[in-house]
Short mmCIF file of C-alpha atoms and ligand atoms in Angstrom, two decimals:
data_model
loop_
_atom_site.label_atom_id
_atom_site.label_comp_id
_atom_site.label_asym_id
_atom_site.label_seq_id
_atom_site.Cartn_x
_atom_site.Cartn_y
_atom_site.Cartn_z
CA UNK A 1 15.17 6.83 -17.57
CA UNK A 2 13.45 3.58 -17.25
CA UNK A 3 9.77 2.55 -17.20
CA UNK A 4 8.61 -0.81 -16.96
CA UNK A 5 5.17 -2.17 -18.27
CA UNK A 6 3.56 -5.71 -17.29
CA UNK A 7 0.60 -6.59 -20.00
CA UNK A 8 -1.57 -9.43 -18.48
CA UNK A 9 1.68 -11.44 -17.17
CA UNK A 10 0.98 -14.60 -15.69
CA UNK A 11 2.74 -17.09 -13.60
CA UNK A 12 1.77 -21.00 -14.12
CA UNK A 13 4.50 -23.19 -11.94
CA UNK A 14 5.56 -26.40 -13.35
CA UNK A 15 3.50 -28.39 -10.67
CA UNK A 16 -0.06 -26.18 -11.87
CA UNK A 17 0.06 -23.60 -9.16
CA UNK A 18 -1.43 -20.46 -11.38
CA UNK A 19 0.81 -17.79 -8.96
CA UNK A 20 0.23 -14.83 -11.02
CA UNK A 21 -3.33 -14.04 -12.61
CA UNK A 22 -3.18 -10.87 -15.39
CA UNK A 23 -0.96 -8.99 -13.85
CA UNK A 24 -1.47 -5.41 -15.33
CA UNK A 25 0.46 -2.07 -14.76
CA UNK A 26 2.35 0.90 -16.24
CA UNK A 27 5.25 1.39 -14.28
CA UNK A 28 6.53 5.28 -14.58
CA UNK A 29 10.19 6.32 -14.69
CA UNK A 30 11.45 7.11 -11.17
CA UNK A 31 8.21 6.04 -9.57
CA UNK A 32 8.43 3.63 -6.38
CA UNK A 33 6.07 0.92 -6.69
CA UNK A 34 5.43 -1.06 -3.83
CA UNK A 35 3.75 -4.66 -4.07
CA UNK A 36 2.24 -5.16 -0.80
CA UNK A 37 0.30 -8.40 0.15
CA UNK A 38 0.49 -11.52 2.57
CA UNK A 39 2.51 -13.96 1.91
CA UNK A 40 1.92 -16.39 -0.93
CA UNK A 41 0.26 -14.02 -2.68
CA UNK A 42 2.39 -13.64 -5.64
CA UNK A 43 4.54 -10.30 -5.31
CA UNK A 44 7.96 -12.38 -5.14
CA UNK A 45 7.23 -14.43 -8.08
CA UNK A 46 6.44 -11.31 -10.03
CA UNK A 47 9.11 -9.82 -8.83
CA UNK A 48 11.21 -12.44 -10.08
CA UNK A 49 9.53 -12.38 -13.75
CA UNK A 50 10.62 -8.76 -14.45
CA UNK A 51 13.89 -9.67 -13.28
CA UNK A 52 14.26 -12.83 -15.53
CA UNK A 53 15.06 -15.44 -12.46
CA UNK A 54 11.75 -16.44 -13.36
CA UNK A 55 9.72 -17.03 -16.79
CA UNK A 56 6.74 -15.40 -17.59
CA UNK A 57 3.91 -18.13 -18.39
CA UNK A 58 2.02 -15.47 -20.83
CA UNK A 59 1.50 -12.15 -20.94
CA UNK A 60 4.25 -9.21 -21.77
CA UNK A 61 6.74 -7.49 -20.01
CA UNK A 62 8.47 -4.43 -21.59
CA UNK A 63 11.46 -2.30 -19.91
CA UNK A 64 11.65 1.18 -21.72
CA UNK A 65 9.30 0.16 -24.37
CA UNK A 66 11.18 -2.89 -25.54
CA UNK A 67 9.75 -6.23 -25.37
CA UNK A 68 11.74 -8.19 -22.53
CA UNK A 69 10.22 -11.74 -22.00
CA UNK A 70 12.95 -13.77 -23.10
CA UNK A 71 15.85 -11.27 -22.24
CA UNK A 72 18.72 -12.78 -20.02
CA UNK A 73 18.71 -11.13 -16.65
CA UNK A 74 22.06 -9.35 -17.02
CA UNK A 75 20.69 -7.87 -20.35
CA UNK A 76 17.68 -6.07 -18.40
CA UNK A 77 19.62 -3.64 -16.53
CA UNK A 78 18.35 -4.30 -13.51
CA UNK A 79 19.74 -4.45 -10.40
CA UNK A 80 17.91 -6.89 -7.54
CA UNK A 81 18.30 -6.55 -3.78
CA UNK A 82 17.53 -9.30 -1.70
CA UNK A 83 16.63 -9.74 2.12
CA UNK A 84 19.74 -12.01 2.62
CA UNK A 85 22.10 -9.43 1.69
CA UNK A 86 25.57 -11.83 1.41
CA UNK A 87 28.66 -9.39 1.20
CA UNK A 88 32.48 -10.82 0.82
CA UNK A 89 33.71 -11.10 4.09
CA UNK A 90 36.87 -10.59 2.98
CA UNK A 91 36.44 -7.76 1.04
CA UNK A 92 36.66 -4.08 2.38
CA UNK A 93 33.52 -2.32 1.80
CA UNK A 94 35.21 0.01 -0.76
CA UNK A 95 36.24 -3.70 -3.24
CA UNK A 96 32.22 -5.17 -2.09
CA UNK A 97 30.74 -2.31 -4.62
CA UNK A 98 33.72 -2.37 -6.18
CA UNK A 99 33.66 -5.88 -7.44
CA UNK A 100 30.59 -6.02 -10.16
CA UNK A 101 32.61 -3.57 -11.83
CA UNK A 102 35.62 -4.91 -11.86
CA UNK A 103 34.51 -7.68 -13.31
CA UNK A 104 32.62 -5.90 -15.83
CA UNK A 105 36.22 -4.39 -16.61
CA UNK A 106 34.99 -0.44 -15.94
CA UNK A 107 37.95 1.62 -16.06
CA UNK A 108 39.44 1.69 -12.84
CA UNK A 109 38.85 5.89 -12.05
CA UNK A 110 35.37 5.51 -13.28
CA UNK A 111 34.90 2.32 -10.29
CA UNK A 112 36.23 5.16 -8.24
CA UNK A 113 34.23 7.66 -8.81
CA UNK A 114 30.72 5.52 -8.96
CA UNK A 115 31.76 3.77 -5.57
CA UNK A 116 32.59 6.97 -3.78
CA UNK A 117 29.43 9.26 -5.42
CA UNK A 118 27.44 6.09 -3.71
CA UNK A 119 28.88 5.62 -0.48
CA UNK A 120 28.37 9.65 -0.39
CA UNK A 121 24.60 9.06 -0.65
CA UNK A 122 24.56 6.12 1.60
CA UNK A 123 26.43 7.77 4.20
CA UNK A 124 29.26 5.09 3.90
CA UNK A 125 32.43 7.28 3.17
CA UNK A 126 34.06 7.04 6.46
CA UNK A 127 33.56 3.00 6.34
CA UNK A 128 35.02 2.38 2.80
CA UNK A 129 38.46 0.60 4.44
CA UNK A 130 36.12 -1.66 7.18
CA UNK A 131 35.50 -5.14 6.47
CA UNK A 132 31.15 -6.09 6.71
CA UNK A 133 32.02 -7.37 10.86
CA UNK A 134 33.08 -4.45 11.39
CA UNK A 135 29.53 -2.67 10.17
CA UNK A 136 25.79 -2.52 12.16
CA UNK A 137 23.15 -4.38 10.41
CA UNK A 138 22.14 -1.36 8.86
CA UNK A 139 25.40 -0.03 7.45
CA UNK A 140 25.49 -3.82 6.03
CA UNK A 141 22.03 -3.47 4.25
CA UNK A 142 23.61 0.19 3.19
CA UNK A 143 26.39 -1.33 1.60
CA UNK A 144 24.36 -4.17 -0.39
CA UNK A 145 22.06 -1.15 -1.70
CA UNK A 146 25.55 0.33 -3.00
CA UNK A 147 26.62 -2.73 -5.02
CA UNK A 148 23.72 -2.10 -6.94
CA UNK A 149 23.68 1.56 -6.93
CA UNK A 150 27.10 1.86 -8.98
CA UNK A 151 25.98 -0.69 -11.19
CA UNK A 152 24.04 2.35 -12.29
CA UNK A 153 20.89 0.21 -13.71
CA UNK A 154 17.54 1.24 -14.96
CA UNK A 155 15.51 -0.30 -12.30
CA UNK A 156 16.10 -1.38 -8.85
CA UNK A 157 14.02 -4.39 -7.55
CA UNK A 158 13.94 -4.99 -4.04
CA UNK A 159 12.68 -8.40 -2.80
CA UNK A 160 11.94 -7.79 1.43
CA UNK A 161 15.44 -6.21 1.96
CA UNK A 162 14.64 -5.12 5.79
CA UNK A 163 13.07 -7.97 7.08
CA UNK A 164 16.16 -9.44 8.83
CA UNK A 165 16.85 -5.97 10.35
CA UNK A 166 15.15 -5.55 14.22
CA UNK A 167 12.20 -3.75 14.22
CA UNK A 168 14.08 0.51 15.20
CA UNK A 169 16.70 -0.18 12.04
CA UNK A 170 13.85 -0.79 9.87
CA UNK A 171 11.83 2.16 10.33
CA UNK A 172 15.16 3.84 9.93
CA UNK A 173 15.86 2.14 7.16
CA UNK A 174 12.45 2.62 5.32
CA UNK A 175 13.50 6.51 5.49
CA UNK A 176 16.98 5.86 4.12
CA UNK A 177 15.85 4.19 1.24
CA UNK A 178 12.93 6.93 0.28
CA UNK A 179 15.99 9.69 0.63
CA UNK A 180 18.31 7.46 -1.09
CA UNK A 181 15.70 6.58 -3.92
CA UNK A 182 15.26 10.48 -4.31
CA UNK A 183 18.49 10.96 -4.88
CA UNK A 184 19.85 8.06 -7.35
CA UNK A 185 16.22 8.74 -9.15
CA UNK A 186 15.80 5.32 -10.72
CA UNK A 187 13.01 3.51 -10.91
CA UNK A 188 11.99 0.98 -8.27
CA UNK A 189 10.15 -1.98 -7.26
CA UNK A 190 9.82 -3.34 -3.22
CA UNK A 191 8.07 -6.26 -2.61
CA UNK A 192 6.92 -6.03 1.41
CA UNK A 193 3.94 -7.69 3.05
CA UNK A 194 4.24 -5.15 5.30
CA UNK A 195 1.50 -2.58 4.97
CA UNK A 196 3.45 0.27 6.60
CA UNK A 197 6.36 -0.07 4.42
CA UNK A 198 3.91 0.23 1.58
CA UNK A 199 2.16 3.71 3.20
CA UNK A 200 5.17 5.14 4.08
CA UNK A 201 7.57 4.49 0.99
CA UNK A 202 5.21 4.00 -2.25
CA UNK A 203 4.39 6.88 -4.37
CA UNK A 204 2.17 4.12 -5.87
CA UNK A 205 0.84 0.36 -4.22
CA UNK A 206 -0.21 -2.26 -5.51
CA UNK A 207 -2.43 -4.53 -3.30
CA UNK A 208 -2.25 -8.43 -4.15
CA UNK A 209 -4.49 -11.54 -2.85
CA UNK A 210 -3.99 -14.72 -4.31
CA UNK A 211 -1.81 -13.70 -7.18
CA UNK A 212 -4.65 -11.28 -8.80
CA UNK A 213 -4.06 -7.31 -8.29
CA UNK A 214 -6.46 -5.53 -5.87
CA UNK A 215 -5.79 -2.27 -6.33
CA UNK A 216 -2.89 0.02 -7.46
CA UNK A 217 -2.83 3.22 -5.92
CA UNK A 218 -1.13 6.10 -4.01
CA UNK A 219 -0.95 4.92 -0.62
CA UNK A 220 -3.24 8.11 0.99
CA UNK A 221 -6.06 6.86 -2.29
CA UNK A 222 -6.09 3.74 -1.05
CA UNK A 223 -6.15 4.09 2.70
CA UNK A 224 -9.56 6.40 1.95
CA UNK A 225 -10.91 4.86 -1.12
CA UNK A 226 -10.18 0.93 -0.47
CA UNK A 227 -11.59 -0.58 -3.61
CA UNK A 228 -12.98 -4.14 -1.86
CA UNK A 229 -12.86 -5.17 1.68
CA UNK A 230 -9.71 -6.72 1.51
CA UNK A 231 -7.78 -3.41 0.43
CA UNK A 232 -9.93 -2.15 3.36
CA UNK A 233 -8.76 -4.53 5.89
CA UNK A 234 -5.26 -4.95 4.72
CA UNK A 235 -3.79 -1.10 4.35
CA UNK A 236 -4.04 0.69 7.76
CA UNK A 237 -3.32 -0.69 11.51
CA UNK A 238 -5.60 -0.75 13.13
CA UNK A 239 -7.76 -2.41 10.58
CA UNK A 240 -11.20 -0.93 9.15
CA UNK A 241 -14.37 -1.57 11.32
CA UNK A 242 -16.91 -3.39 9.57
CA UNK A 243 -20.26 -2.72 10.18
CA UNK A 244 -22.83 -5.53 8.33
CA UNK A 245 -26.31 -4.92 8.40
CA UNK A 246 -29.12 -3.91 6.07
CA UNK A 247 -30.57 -0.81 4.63
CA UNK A 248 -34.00 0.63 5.57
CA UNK A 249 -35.71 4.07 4.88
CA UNK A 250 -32.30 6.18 4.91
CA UNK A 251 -30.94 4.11 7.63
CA UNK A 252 -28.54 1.66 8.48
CA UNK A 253 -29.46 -1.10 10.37
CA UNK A 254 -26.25 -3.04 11.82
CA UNK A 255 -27.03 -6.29 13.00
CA UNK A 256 -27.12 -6.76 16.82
CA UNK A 257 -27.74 -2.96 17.61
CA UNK A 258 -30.83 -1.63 18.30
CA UNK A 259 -29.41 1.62 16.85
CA UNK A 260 -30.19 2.70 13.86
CA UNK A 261 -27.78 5.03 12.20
CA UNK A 262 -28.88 7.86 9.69
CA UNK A 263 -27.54 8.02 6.04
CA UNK A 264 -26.53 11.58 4.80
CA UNK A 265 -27.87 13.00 1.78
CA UNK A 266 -24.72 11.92 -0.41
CA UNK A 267 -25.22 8.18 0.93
CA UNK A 268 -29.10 7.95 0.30
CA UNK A 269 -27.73 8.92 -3.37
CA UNK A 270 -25.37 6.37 -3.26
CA UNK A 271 -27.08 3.72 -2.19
CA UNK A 272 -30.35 4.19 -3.65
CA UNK A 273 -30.60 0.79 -4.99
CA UNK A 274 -29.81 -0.88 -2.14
CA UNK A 275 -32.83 -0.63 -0.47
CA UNK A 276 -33.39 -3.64 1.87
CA UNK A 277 -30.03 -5.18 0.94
CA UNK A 278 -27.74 -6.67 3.05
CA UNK A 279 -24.92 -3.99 3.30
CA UNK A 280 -21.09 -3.53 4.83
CA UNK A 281 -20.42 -0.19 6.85
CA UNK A 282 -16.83 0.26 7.21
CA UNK A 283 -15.25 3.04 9.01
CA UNK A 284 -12.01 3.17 10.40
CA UNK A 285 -10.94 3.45 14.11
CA UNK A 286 -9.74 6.87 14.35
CA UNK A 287 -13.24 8.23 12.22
CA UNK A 288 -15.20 6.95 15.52
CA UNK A 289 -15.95 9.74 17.52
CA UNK A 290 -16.54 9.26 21.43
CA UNK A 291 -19.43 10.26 22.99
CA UNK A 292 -17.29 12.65 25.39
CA UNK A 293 -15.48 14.81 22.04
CA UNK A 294 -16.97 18.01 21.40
CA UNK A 295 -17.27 16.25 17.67
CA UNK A 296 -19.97 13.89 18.97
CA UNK A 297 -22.78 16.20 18.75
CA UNK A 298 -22.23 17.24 14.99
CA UNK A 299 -22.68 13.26 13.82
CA UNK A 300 -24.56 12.06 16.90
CA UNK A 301 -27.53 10.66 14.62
CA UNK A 302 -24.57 8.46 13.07
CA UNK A 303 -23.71 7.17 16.76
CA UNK A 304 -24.13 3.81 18.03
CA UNK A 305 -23.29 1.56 21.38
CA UNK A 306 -20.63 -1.23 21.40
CA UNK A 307 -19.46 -3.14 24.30
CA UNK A 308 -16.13 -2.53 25.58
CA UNK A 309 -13.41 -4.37 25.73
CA UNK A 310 -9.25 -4.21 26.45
CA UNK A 311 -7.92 -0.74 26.40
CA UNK A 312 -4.48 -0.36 24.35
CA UNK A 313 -2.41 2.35 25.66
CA UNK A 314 -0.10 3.70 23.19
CA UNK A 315 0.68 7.53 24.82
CA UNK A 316 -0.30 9.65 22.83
CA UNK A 317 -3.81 7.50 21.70
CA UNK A 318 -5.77 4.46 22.90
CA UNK A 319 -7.36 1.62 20.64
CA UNK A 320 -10.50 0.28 22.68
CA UNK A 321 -11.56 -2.78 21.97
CA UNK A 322 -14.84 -3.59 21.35
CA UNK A 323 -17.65 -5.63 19.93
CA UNK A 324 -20.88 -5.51 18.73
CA UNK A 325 -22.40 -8.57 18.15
CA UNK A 326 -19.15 -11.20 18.04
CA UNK A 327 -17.47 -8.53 15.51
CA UNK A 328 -14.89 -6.59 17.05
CA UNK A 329 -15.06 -2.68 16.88
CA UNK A 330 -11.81 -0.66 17.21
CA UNK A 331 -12.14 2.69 18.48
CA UNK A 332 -8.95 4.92 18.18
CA UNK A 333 -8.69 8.05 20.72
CA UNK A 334 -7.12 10.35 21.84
CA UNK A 335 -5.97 9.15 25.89
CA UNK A 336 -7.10 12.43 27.36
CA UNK A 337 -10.69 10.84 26.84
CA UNK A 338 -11.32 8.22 30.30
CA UNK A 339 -13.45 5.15 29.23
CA UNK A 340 -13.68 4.01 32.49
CA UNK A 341 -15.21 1.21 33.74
CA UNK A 342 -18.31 1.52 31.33
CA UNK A 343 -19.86 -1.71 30.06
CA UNK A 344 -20.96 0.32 26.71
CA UNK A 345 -19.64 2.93 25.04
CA UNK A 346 -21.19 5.46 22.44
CA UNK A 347 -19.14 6.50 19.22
CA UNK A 348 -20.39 8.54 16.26
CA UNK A 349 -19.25 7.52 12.78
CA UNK A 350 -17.79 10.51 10.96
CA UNK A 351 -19.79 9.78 8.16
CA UNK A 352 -17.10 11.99 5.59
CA UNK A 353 -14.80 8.93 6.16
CA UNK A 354 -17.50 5.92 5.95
CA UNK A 355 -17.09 3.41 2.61
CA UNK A 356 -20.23 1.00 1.71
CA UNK A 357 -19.09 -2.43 0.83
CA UNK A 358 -21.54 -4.95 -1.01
CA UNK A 359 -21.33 -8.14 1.24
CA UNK A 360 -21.53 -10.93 -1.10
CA UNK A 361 -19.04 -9.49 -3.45
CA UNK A 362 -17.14 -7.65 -0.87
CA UNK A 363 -16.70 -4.68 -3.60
CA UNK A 364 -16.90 -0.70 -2.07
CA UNK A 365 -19.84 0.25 -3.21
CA UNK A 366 -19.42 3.43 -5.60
CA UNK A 367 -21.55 6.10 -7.60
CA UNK A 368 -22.52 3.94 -10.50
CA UNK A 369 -22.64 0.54 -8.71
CA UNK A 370 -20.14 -1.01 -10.40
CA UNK A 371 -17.71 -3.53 -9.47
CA UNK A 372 -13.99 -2.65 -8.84
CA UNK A 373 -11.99 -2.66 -11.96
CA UNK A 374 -8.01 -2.12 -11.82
CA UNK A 375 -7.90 1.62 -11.33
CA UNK A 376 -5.74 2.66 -13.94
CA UNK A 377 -4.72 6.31 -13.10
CA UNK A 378 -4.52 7.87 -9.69
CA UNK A 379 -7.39 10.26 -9.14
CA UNK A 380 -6.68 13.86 -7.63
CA UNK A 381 -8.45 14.13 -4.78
CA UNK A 382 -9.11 17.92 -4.85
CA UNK A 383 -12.37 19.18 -4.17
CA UNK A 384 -15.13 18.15 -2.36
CA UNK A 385 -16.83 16.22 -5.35
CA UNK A 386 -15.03 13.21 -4.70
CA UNK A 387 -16.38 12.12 -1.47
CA UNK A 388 -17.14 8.95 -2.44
CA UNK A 389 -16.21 7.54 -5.68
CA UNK A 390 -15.76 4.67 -8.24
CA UNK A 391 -11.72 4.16 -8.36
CA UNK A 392 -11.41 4.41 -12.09
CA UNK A 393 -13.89 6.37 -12.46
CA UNK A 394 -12.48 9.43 -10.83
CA UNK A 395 -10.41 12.48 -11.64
CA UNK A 396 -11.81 13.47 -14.83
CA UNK A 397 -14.84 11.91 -14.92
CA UNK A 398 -15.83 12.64 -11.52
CA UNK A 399 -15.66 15.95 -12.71
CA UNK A 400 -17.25 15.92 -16.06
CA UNK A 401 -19.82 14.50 -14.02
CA UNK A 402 -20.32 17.36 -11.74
CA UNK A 403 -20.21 19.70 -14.57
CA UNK A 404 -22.97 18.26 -16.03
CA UNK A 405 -24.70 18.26 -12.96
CA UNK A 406 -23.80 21.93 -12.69
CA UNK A 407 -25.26 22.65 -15.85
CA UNK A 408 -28.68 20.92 -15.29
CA UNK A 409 -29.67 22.47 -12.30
CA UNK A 410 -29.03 26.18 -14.59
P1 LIG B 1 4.85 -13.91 -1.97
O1 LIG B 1 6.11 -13.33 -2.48
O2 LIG B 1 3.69 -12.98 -2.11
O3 LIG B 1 4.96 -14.45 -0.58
P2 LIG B 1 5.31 -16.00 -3.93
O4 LIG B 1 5.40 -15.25 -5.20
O5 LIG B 1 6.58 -16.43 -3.29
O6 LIG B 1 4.43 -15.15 -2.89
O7 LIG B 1 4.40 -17.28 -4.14
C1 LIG B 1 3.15 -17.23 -4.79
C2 LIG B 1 2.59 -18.64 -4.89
O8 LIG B 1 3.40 -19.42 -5.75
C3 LIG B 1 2.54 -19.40 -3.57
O9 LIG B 1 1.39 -20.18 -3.56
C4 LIG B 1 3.78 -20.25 -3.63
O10 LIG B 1 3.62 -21.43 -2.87
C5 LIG B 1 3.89 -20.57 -5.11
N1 LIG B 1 5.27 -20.80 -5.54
C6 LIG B 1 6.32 -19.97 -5.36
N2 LIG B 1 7.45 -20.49 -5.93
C7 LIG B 1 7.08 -21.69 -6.46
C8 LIG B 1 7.77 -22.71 -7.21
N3 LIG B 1 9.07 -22.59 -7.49
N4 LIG B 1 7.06 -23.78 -7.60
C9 LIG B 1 5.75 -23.89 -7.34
N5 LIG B 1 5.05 -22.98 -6.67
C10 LIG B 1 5.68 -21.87 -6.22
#
């Protein structure tokens, strides 16, 4: 059992570079966390604080409740994968998660028993006598995961461990590591800037840009409730569409279009202060709806014409490029549909899935017009209340809020 709590921790390097800015969360015991982000932003340095390869500049870290700042990394009990995953050559792969314990002087049937209960979950028993040239660059990763799964330690941090691997092994890989995280049950921390590694392996993310948190999250919150622009741009391929315009009489006026498209009932609300205010639409490719789906008519006062571009054929879907204005407009859809050789094409906005961003600040734009705080706890997203919400503001608040609502209209 192992949770792991960072209180305002901040990274100052010795030359001034201020990598870390108030680095907040509550880590829970199992949980996966991922820290997603592009590079530079801060996730490896923080990585390395809760490890204790690097010092915290201020703030506090505690592992099960107990202070850790100035703990030695091998008091922590934590183990640390890295991408570089340097096994002894020499050794078989039974004595390579063998050897931390062994030098740790565990008795020798307990070694046993740890190395072969891990090589059982990694799938490595029939490779226990092979030396690492003898192994794919998966079973390799496999066994580097298994020197620190005897170790047996509280939490598991994991620093881009399948970035060397070709692009197949790592989507295998990603899998492996949810399954094998299920089954050793300790508490983990991956550090990707890969955003599908976050979505498909976090049961909570945490966004970063220049060393400051974005958002934390579950990864299916964040996809549909991005808390800034950023968030909205970073998690999902491909990215948002952002619409920028301004806001007239219950419309939506993007710039370049001559279209105007029609704000529901639930959006007026939302946006009744922004009256005249320069606005950000975003909606992602998939929630455009083309002109020829049987969808169209239902949110065809939501519709708009963009100029086509490339067509992307991935099987299954296509992405169509195009632009309005010189912004570019993904559309995602389904290849049955032909787009032709048209110069313009016609999509409706499912307007369920469309977010409001404030363009100077960049910040979604949410029920009481705040700007984006950390969200603290993960909102359930049950019920239809919660269309479009204020991050930390959801969950039980949201529906307090409806309650009351409930009650004044009796
Ligand atoms: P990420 O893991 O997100 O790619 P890092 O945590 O490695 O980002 O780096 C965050 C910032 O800190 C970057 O601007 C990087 O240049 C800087 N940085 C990292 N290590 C050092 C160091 N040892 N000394 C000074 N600056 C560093």
């Amino acid at each position: 059992m192992a949770t792991v709590k960072l209180v305002n921790v901040n990274k100052v390097y010795d030359g001034g570079v201020h990598a870390v800015h108030d680095f907040s969360i509550d880590i829970r015991d199992k949980e996966f966390i991922v820290f997603v982000g592009p590079s530079g932003c801060g996730k490896s340095t923080t990585l390395r604080m809760i490890a204790g390869l690097e010092e915290i500049s201020y703030g506090e870290l505690y592992i099960d409740d107990k202070l850790m700042n100035s703990a030695a990394p091998k008091d922590r009990d934590i183990a640390m994968v890295f991408q570089s995953y340097a096994l002894y050559p020499q050794m078989t792969v039974y004595n390579n998660m063998a050897y931390a314990l062994k030098l740790r002087k565990v008795p020798k049937e307990e070694i046993d028993a740890r190395v072969r209960s891990a090589a059982e979950i990694l799938k490595l028993t029939p490779y226990l006598d092979r030396k690492p040239r003898a192994l794919s660059g998966g079973q390799r990763q496999r066994v580097a995961l298994g020197r620190s799964i005897v170790r047996r330690p509280k939490v598991f941090l994991m620093d881009e461990p399948l970035s060397n691997l070709d692009a197949k092994l790592r989507v295998a890989m990603r899998s492996e590591i949810v399954r094998i995280h299920r089954e050793v049950g300790a508490t983990t921390i991956y550090v990707t800037h890969d955003q599908i590694e976050a979505m498909t392996m976090a049961s909570r993310i945490v966004v970063m840009k220049d060393g400051f948190i974005q958002q934390i999250g579950e990864p299916d919150y964040i996809y549909r409730y991005p808390a800034n622009m950023f968030v909205a741009g970073f998690i999902g391929t491909p990215a948002m569409n952002f619409l920028h315009g301004t806001l007239s009489r219950g419309y939506f006026l993007p710039d370049d279009s001559s279209d105007r498209i029609k704000l529901t009932a639930k959006q007026k609300e939302l946006l009744r202060n922004y009256e005249g205010k320069r606005l950000v639409y975003g909606i992602r490719p998939e929630n455009l709806i083309y002109e020829q789906s049987s969808r169209y008519e239902k949110f065809s006062d939501q519709s708009f014409s963009v100029r086509r571009g490339i067509v992307e054929k991935l099987g299954d879907i296509i992405n169509v490029h195009c632009s309005l204005g010189d912004r570019e407009i993904i559309i995602k859809m389904n290849s049955k549909y032909e787009v032709g050789d048209l110069e313009t094409i016609r999509v409706a906005a499912d307007s369920e899935y469309a977010r409001f961003f404030n363009e100077s600040t960049t910040a979604a734009i949410t029920p009481e017009h705040n700007e984006y705080e950390e969200v603290a706890e993960t909102p359930d997203l049950e019920g239809d209340h919660v269309d479009i919400i204020e991050p930390q503001k959801t969950g039980f608040i949201a529906k307090l809020g409806e309650k009351l609502k409930g009650l004044k209209k009796k």
